[in-house]
C-alpha positions as a Python dict, from the first residue, in 0.01 Angstrom:
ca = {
    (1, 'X'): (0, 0, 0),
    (2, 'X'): (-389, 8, 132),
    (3, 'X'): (-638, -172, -49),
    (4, 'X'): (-987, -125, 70),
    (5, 'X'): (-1257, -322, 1),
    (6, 'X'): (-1656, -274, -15),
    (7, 'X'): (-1801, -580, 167),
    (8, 'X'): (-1683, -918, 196),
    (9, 'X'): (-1463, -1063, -46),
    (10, 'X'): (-1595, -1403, -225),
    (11, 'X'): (-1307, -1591, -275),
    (12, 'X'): (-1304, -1927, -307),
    (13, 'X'): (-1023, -2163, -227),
    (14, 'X'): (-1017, -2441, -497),
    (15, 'X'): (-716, -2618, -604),
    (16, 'X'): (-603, -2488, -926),
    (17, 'X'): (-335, -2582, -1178),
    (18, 'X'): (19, -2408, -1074),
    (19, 'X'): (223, -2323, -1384),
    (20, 'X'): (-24, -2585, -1610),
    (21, 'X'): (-7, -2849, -1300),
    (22, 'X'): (-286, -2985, -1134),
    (23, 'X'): (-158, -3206, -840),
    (24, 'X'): (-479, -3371, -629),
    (25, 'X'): (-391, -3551, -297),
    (26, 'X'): (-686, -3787, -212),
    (27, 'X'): (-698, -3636, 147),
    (28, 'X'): (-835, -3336, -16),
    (29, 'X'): (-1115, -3535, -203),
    (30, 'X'): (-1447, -3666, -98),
    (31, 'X'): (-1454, -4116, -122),
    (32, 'X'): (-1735, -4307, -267),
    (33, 'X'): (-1850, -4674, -308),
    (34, 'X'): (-2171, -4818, -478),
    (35, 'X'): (-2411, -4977, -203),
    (36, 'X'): (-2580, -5291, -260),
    (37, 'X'): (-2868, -5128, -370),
    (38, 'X'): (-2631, -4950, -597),
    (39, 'X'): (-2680, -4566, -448),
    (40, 'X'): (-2364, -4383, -446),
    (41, 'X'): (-2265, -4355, -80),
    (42, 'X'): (-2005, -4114, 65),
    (43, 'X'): (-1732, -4219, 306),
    (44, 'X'): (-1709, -3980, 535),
    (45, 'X'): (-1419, -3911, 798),
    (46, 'X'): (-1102, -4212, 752),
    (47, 'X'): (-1294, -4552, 731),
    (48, 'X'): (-1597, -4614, 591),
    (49, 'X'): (-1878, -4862, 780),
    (50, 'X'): (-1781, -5222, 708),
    (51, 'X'): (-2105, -5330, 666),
    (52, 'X'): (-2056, -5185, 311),
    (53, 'X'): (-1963, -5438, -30),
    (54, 'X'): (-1663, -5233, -56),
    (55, 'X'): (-1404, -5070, 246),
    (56, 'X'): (-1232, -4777, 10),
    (57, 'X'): (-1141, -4492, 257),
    (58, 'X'): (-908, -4188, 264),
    (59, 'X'): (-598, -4359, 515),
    (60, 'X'): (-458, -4145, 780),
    (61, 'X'): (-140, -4118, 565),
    (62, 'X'): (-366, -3947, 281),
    (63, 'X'): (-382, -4189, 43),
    (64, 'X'): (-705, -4326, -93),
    (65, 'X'): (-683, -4753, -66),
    (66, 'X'): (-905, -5027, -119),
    (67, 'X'): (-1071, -4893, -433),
    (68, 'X'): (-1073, -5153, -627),
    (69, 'X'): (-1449, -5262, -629),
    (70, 'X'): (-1654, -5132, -939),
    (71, 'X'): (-1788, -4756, -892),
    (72, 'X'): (-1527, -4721, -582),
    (73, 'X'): (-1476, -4325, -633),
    (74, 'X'): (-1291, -4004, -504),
    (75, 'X'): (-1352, -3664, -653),
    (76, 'X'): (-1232, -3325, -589),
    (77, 'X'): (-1425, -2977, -640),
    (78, 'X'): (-1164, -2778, -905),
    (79, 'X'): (-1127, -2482, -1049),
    (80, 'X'): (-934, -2469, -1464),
    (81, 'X'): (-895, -2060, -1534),
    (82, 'X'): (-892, -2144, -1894),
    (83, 'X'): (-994, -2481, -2114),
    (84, 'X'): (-724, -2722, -2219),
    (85, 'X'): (-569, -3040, -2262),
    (86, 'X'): (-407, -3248, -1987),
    (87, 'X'): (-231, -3562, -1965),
    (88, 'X'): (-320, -3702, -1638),
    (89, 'X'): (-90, -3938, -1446),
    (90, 'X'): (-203, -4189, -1141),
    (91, 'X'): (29, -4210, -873),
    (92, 'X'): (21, -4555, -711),
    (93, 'X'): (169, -4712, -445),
    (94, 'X'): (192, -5094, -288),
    (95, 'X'): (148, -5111, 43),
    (96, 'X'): (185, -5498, 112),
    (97, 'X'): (568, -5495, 228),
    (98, 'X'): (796, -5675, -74),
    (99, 'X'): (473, -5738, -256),
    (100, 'X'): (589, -5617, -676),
    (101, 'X'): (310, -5411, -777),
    (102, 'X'): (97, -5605, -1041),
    (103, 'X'): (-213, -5434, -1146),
    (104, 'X'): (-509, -5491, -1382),
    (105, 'X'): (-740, -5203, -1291),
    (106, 'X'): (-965, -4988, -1551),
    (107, 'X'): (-1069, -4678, -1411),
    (108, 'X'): (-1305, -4353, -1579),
    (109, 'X'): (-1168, -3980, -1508),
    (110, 'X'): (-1453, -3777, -1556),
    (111, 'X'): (-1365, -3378, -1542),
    (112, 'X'): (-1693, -3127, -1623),
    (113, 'X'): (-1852, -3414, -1823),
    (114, 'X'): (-1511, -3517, -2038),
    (115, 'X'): (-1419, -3882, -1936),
    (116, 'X'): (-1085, -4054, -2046),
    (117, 'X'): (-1115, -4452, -1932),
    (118, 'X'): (-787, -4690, -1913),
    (119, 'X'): (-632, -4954, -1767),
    (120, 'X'): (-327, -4856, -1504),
    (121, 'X'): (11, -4931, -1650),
    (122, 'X'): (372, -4964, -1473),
    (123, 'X'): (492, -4651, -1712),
    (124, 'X'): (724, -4534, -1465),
    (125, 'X'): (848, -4670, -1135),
    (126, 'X'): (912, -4374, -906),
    (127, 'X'): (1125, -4608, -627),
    (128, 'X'): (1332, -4887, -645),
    (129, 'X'): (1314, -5014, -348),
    (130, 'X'): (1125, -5338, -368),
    (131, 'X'): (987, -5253, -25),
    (132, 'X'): (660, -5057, -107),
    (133, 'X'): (659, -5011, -516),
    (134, 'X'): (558, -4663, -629),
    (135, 'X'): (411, -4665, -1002),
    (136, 'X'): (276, -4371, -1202),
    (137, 'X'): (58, -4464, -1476),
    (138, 'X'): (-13, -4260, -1784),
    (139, 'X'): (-399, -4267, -1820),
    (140, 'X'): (-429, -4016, -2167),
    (141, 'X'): (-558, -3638, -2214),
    (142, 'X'): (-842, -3554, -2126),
    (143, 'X'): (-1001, -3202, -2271),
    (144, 'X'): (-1058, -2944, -1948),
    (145, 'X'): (-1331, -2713, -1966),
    (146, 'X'): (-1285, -2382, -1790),
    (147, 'X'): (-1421, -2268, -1469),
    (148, 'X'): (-1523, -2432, -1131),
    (149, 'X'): (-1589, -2848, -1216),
    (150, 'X'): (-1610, -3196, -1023),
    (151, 'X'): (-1306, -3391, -1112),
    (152, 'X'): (-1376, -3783, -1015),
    (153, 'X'): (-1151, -4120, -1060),
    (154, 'X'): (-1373, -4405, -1062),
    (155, 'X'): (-1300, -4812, -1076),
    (156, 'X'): (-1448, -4941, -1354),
    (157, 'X'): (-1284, -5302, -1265),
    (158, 'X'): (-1008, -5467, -1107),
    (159, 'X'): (-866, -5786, -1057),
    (160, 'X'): (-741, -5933, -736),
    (161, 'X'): (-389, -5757, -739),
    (162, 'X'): (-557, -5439, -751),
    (163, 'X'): (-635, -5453, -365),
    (164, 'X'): (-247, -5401, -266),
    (165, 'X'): (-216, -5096, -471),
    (166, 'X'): (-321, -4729, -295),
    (167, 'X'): (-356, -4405, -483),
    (168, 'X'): (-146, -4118, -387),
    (169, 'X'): (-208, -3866, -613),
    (170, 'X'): (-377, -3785, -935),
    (171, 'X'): (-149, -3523, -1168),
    (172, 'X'): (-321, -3353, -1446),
    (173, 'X'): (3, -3169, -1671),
    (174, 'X'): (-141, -2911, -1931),
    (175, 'X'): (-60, -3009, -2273),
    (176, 'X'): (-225, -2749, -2492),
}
């Protein structure tokens, strides 16, 4: 089989949901924080500059950590083929060795303009452990509108517990 083409193709690579899954890794996504003079400022590369209120960063393992001060972001350039309805699950994980995770943390998932807001619950514990706690937390369904869209998970607040607990990955699971 030859397939020829006329010109350049324009393709663009965008993660995409795989049989009605959308799995993000933060390593993929672009960090935020809110400045002192409350501009949105981008982390770029692993570690942001500690002169900043907050120190969220993408780790060198891939997960996003210290996110816990208000308007602490990451977001992700997506692409839905077709509109729906997805339950999206927060993968945490402690990383304070033996430390149980306890959180209290209200985030805002905002996806083309649709935002779903909760509080992170222990609804499943993915290991057992008791050496670094994973937790996924079911945040609600959120309506997806088709076509390329910024998908962003922002903290609203946390409390001091918050700090010890890193995001993994964000899962979005079609429902309708």
């Amino acid at each position: 089989v030859r397939i020829e083409l006329e010109g350049t193709p324009d393709i663009e690579q965008l993660p995409m949901p795989q049989d009605g899954v959308l799995s993000l890794q933060p390593a993929s996504g672009k960090a935020s924080y809110i400045a002192a003079d409350g501009k949105e400022m981008k982390v770029d590369g692993m570690a942001p500059e500690r002169t900043s209120k907050s120190g969220c960063c993408v780790t060198q393992r891939g997960a996003f950590t210290a996110w816990h001060h208000e308007g602490d972001k990451i977001e992700w350039e997506v692409m839905f083929p077709v509109e729906g309805e997805y339950k999206v699950v927060v993968h945490t994980e402690s990383w304070a060795h033996g430390r149980a995770w306890r959180e209290d943390r209200n985030v805002e998932l905002n996806v083309g303009g649709n935002k779903l807001t909760g509080t992170l619950a222990k609804d499943v514990q993915s290991s057992l452990s008791g050496v670094y706690e994973k937790v996924e937390s079911v945040l609600g369904i959120v309506k997806v509108p088709a076509g390329k869209t910024t998908l962003s998970l922002k903290t609203l607040s946390a409390t001091a517990d918050a700090q010890y607990h890193d995001l993994t990955m964000l899962r979005l699971e079609k429902v309708k």
